[in-house]
mmCIF file of C-alpha atoms in Angstrom:
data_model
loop_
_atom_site.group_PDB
_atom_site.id
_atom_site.type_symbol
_atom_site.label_atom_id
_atom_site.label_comp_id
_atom_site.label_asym_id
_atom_site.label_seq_id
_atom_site.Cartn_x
_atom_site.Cartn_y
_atom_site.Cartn_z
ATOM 1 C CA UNK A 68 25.789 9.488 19.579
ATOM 2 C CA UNK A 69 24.764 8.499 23.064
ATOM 3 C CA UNK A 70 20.980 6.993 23.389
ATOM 4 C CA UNK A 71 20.338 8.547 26.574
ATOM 5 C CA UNK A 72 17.927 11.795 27.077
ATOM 6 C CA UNK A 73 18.503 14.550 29.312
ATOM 7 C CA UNK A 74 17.130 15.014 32.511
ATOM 8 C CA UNK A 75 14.886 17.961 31.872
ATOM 9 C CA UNK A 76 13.530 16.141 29.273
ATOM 10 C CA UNK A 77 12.056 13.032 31.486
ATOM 11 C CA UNK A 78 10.716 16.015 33.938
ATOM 12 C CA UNK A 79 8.327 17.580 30.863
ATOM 13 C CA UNK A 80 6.593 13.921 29.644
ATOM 14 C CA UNK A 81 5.060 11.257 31.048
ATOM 15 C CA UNK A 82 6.539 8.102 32.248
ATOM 16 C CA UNK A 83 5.705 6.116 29.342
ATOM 17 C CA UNK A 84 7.039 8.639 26.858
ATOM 18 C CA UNK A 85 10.887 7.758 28.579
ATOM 19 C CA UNK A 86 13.603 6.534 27.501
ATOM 20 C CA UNK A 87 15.595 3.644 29.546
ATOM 21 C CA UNK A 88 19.365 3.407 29.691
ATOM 22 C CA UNK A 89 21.480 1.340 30.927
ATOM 23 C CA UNK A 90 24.716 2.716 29.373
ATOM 24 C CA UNK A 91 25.192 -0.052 26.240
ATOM 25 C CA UNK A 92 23.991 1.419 23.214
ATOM 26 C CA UNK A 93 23.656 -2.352 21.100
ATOM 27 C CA UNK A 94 20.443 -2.996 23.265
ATOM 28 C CA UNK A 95 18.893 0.191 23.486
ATOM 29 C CA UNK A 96 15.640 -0.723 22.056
ATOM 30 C CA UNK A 97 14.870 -3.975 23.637
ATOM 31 C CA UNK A 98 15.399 -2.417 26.850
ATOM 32 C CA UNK A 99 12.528 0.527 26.538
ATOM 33 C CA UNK A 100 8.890 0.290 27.653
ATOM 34 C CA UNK A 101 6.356 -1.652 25.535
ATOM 35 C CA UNK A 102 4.801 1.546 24.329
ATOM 36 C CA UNK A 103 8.426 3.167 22.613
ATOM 37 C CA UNK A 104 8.889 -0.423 21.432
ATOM 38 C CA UNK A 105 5.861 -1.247 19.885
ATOM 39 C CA UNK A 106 5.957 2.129 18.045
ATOM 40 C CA UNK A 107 9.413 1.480 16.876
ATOM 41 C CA UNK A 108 8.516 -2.055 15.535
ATOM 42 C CA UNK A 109 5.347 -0.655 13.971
ATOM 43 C CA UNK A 110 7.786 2.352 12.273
ATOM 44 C CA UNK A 111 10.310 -0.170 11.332
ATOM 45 C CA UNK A 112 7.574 -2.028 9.095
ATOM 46 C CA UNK A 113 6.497 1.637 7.759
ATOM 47 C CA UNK A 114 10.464 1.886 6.333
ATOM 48 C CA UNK A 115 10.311 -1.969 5.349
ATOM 49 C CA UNK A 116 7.452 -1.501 3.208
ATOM 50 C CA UNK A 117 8.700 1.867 1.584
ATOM 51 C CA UNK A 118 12.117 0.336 0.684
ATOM 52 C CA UNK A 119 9.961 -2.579 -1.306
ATOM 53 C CA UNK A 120 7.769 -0.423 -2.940
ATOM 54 C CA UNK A 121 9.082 3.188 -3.147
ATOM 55 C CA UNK A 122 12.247 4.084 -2.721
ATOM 56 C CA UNK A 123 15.607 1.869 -1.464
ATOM 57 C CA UNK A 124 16.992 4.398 0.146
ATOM 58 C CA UNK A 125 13.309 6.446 2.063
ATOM 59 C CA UNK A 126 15.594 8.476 4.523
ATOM 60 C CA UNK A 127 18.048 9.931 1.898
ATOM 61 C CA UNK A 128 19.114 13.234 2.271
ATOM 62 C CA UNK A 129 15.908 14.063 4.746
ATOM 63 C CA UNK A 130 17.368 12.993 7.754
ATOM 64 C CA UNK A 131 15.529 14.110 10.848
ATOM 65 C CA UNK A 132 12.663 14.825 8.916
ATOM 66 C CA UNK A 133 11.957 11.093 7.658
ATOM 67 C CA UNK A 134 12.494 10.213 11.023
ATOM 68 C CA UNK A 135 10.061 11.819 12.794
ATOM 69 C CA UNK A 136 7.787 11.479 10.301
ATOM 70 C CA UNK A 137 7.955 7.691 10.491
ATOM 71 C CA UNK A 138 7.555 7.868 14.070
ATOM 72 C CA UNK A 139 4.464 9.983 14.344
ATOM 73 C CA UNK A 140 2.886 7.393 11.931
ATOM 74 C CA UNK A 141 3.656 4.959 13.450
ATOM 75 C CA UNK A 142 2.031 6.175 16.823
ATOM 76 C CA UNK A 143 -0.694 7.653 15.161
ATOM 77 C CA UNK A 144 -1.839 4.395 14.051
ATOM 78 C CA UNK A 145 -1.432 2.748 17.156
ATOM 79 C CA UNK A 146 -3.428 5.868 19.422
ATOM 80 C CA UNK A 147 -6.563 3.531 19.412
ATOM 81 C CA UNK A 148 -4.574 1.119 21.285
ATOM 82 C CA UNK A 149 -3.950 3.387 23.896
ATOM 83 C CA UNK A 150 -3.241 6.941 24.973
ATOM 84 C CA UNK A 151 0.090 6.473 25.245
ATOM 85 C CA UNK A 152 0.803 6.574 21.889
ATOM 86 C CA UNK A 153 -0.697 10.002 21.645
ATOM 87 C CA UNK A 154 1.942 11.343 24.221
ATOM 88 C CA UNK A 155 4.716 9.488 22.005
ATOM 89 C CA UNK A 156 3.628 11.124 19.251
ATOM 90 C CA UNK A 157 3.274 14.475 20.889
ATOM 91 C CA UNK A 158 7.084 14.029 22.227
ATOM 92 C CA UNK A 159 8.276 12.898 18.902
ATOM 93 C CA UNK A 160 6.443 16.361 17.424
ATOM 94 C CA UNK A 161 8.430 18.294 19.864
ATOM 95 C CA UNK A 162 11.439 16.769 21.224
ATOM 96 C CA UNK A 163 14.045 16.502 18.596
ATOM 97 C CA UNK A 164 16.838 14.564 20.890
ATOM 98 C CA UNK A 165 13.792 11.976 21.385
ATOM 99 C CA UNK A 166 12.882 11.775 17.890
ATOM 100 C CA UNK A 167 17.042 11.569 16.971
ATOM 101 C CA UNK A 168 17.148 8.311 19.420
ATOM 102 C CA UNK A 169 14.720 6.665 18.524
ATOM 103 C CA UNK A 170 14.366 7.423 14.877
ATOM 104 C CA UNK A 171 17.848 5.998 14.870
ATOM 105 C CA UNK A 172 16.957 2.515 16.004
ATOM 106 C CA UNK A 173 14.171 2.288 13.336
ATOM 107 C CA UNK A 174 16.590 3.490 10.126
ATOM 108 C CA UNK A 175 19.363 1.349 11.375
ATOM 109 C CA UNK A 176 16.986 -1.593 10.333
ATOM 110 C CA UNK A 177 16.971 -0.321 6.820
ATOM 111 C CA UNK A 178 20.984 -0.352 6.486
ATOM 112 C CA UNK A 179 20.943 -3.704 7.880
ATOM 113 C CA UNK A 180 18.264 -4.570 5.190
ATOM 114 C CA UNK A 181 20.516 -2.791 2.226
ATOM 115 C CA UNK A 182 24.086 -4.353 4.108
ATOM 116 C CA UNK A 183 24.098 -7.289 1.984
ATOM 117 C CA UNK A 184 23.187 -6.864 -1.376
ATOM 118 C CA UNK A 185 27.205 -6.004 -2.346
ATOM 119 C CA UNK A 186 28.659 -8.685 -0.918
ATOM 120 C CA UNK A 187 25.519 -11.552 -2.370
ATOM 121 C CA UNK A 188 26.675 -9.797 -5.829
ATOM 122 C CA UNK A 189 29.849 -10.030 -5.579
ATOM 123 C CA UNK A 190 28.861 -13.993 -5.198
ATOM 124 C CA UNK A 191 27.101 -13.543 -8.391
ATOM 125 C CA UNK A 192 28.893 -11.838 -10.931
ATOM 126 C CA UNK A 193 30.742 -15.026 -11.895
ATOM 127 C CA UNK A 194 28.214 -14.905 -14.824
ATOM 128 C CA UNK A 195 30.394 -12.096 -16.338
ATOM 129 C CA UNK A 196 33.290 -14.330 -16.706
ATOM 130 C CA UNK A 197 35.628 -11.054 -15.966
ATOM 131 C CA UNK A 198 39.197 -12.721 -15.390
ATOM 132 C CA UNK A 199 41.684 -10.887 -13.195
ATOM 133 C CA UNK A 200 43.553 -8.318 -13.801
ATOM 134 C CA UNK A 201 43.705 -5.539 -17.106
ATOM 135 C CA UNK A 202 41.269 -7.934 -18.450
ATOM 136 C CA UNK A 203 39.256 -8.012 -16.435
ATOM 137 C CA UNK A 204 38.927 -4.236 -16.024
ATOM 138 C CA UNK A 205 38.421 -3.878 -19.882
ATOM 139 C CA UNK A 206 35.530 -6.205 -19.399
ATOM 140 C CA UNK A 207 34.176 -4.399 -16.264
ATOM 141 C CA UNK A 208 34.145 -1.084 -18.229
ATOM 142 C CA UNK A 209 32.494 -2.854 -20.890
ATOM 143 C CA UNK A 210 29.883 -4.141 -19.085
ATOM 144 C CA UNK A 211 29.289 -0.429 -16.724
ATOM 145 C CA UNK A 212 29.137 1.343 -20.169
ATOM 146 C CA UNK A 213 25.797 2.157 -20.676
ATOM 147 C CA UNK A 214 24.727 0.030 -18.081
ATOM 148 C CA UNK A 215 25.168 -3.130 -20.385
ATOM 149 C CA UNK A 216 25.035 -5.360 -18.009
ATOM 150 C CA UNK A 217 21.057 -5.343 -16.964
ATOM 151 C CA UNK A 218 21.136 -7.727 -19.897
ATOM 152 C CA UNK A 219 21.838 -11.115 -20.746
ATOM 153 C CA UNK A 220 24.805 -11.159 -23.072
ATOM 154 C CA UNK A 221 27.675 -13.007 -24.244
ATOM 155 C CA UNK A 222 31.234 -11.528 -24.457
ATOM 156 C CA UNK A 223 32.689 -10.762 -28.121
ATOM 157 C CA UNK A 224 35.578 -9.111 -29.479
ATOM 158 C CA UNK A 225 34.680 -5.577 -31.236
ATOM 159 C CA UNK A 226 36.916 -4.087 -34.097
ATOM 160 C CA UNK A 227 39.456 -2.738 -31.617
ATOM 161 C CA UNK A 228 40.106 -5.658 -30.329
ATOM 162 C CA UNK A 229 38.500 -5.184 -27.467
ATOM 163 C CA UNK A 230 35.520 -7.278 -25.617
ATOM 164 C CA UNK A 231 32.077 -6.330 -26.263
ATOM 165 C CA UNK A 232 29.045 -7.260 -23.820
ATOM 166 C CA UNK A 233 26.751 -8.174 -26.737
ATOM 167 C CA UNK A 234 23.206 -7.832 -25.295
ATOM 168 C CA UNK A 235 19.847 -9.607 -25.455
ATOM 169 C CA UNK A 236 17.945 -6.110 -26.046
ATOM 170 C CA UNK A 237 14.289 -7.535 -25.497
ATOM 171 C CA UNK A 238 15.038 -8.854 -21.544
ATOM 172 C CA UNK A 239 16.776 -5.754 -20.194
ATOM 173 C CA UNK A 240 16.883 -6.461 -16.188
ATOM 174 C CA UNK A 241 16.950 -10.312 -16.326
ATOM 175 C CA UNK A 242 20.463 -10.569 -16.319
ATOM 176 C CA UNK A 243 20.993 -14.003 -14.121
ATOM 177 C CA UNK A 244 23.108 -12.079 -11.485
ATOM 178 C CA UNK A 245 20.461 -9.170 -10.754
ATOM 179 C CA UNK A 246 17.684 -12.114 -10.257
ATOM 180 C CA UNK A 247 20.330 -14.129 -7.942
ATOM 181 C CA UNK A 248 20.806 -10.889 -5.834
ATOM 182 C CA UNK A 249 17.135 -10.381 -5.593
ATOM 183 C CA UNK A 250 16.646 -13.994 -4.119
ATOM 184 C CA UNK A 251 19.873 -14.384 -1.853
ATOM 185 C CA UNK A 252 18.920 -10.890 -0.086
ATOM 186 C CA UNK A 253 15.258 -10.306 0.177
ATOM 187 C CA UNK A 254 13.640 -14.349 -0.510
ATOM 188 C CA UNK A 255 16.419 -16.937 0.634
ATOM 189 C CA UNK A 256 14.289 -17.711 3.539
ATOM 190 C CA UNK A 257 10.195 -17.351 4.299
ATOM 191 C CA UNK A 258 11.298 -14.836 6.809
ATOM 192 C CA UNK A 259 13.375 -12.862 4.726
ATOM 193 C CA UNK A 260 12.374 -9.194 4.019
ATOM 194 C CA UNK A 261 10.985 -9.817 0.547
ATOM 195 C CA UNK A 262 8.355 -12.280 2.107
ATOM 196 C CA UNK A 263 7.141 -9.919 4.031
ATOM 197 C CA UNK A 264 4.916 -7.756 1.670
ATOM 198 C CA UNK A 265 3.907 -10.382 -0.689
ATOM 199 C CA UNK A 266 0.790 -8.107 -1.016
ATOM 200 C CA UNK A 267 2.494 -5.241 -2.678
ATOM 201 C CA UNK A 268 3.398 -8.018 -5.653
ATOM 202 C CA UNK A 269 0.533 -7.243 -7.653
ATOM 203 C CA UNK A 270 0.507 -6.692 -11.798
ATOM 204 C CA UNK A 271 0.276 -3.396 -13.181
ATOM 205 C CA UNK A 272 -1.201 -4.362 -16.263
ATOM 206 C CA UNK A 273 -4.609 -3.608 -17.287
ATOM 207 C CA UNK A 274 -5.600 -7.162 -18.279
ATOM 208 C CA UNK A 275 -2.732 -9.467 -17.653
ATOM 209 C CA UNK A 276 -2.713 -10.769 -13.800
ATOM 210 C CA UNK A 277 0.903 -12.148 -13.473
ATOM 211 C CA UNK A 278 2.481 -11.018 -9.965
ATOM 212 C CA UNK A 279 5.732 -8.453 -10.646
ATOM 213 C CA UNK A 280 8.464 -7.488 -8.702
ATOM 214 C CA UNK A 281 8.562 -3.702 -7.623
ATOM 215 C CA UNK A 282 10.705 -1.408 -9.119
ATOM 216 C CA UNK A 283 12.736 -0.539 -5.813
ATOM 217 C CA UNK A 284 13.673 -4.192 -5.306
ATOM 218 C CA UNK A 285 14.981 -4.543 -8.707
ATOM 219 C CA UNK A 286 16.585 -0.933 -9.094
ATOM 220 C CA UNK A 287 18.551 -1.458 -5.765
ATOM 221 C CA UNK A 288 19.868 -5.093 -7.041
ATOM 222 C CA UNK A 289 20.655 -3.453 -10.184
ATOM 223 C CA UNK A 290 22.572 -0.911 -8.197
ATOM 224 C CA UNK A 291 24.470 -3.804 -5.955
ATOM 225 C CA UNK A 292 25.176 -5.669 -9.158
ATOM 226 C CA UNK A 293 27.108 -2.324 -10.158
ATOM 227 C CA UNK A 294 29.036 -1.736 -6.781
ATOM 228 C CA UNK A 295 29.922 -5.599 -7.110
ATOM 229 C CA UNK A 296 31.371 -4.531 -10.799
ATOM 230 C CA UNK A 297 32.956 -1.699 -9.793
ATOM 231 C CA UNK A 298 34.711 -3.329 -6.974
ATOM 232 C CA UNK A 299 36.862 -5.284 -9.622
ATOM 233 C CA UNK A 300 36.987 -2.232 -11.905
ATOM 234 C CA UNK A 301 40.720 -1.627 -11.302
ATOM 235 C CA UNK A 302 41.092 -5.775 -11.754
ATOM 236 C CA UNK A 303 42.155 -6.057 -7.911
ATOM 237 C CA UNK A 304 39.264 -6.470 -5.658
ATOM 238 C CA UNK A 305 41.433 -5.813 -2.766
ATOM 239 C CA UNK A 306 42.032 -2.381 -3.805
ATOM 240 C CA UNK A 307 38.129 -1.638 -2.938
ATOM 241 C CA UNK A 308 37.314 -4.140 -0.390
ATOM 242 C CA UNK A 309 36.018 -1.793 2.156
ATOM 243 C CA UNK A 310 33.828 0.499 0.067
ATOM 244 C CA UNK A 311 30.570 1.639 1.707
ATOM 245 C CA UNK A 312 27.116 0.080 -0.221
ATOM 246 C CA UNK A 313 25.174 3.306 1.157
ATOM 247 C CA UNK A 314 23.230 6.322 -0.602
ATOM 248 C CA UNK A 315 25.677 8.992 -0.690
ATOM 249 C CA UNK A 316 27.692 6.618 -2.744
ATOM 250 C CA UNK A 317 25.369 4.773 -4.623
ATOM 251 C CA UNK A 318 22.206 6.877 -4.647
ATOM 252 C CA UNK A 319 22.834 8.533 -8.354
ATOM 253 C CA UNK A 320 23.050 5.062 -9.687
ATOM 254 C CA UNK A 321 20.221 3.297 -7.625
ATOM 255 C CA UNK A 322 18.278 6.584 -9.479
ATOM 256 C CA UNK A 323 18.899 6.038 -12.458
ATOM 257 C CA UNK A 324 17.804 2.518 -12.229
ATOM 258 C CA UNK A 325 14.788 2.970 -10.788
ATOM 259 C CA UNK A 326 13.825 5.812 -13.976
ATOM 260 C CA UNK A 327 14.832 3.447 -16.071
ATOM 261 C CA UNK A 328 11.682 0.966 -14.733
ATOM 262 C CA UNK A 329 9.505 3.555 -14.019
ATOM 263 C CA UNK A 330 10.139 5.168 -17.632
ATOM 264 C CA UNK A 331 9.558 1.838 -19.306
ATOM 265 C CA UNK A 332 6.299 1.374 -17.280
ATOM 266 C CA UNK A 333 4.736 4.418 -18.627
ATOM 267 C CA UNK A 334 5.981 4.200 -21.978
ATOM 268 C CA UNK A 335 5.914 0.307 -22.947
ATOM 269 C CA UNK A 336 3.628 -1.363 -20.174
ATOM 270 C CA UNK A 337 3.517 -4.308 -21.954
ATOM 271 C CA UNK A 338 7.000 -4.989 -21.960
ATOM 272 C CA UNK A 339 7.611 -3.506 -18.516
ATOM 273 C CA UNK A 340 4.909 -6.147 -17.194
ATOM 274 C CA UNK A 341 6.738 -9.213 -18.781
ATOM 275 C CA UNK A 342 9.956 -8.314 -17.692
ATOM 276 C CA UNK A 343 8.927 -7.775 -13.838
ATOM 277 C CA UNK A 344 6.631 -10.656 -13.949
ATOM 278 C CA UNK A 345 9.311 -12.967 -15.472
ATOM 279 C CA UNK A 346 11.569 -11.729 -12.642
ATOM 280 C CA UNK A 347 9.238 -12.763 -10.036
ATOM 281 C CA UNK A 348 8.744 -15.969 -11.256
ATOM 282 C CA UNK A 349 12.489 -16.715 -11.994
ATOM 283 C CA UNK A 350 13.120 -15.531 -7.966
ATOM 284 C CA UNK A 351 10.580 -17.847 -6.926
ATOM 285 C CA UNK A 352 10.324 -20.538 -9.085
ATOM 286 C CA UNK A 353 13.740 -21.726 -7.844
ATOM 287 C CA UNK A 354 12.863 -21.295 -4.132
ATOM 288 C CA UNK A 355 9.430 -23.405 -4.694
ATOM 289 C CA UNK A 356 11.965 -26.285 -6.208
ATOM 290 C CA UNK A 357 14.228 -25.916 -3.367
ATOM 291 C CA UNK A 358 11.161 -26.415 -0.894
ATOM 292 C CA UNK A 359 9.759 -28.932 -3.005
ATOM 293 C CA UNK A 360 13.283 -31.081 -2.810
ATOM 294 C CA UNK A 361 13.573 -30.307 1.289
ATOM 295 C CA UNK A 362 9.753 -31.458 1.564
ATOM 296 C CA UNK A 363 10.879 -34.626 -0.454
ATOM 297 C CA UNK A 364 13.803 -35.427 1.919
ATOM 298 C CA UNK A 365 11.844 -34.873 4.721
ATOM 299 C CA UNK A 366 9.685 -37.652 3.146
ATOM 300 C CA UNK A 367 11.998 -40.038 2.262
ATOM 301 C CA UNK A 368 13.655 -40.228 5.642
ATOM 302 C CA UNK A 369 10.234 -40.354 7.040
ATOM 303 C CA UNK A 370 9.713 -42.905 4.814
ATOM 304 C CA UNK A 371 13.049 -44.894 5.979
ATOM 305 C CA UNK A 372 12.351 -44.428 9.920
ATOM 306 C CA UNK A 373 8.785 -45.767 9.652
ATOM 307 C CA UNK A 374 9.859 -49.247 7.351
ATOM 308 C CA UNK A 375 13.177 -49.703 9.634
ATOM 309 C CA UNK A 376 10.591 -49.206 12.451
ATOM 310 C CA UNK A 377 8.142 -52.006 11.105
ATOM 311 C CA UNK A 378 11.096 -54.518 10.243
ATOM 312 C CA UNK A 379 12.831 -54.005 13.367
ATOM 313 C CA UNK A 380 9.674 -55.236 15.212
ATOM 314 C CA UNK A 381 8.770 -57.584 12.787
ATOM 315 C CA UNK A 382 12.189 -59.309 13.481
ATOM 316 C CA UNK A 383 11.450 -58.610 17.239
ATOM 317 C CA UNK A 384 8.019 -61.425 16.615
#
């Protein structure tokens, strides 16, 4: 799809309500006006923040109609800043070719949000221990059954002889390689997505105060952790090594995660609370040690440059 408008478009709005082309579509948003961009940037945090706190997938199955309803947010909130937002808004009301261009520069940075999350499980499902080949297919269908493996578990042989994810029951969700998803995509780094809207982190208890996790962040691990699994389901990873991670595919499951939470919060909010507070502090509890060990190294060669510094001149008296 090309992201240039048509003429008679341009003719109909003014020129700050333009697009700019210059024929290469990778760069299409860095080259527009500071009034398109600045709405785009400001709808681009709208879909961050809905992907964190309601819904991984925001633009599923409403296509246009997310879109331009991002959009005229987005320049609705920034119409005090200028009237040119109103007339961006106004075009994005009216103009569906605009609203399809754009729009599509601000839900390409949720894909490239969602890209990763297979490929960081499929780093972390050594926990599983699966093996290769029909064993490790009888363990992968083990583990999808039921969705077994949203728990901590050790493997054991049933009466058929076959293995048998045997479950923690009381920590569903803090399986290891959901919690290692959640902090390789969305917390490796401070600018990483999940850093972003440390705000929305907030307990949902009525007494207890401990920060959780939202249910979105841990449905759509959940939901990566399961694409990782099912990549080895015929015991060949090969076999499935260009599957999409999207929400045609995966939507059903990322669902029925997400009910799952949701369910537990209304019905057991006590237990809900500890398991998405434990989660948060088991995702950042390891990234506070790993700054805490940088900020020591820092020190210590700090510490080596200033006494090499005082011996050398020292020597040099």
């Amino acid at each position: 799809t090309s992201d240039e408008e048509s003429a008679d478009a341009t003719q109909t709005w003014p020129i700050h309500a333009h697009l700019r082309s210059n024929g290469h579509r990778g760069d299409g948003l860095r080259q527009q006006n500071a009034h398109i961009r600045a709405t785009c940037k400001k709808a681009i945090k709208i879909v961050e923040r809905a992907l964190v706190t309601k819904h991984a997938w925001p633009e599923l199955n409403k296509g246009l109609e997310y879109r331009v309803e991002v959009l005229k947010k987005a320049a609705k909130a920034l119409e005090s800043i200028g009237p040119e937002y109103r007339d961006i808004r106004k075009r994005v009301e009216k103009d569906e070719e605009f609203a399809t261009i754009i729009g599509r520069w601000v839900i390409d940075r949720l894909s490239h949000a969602r890209s990763p999350i297979r490929n960081n499980a499929l780093g972390h499902i050594a926990v599983f221990q699966l093996g290769v080949g029909d064993g490790c297919a009888t363990r992968v269908d083990a583990l999808l059954a039921c969705d077994a493996f949203v728990f901590p578990g050790k493997w054991e042989i049933n009466g058929d002889g076959k293995p048998k994810w045997v479950v923690d029951g009381s920590k569903i969700y803090l399986n290891l390689s959901i919690i290692n998803v959640i902090r390789s995509t969305f917390f490796a780094t401070k600018s990483a997505l999940g850093h972003h809207f440390a705000d929305e982190y907030c307990s949902t208890h009525k007494t207890l105060r401990e920060r959780e996790l939202t249910i979105p962040l841990v449905a759509l691990a959940a939901t990566g952790v399961h694409a990782a699994l099912t990549a080895w389901k015929d015991g060949d990873y090969d076999k499935k090594k260009g599957d999409k991670f999207d929400g045609e595919t995966y939507g059903e499951v990322y669902n029925r995660h997400a009910k799952a939470l949701q369910d537990l919060k209304s019905n057991h909010g006590n237990i809900f609370h500890y398991i998405m507070s434990e989660m948060y502090k088991r995702v950042m509890c390891v990234l506070f040690l790993f700054y805490c060990l940088v900020l020591a190294s820092l020190l210590i060669c700090l510490l080596y440059v200033i006494r090499y510094s005082v011996t050398a001149g020292t020597r040099s008296l």
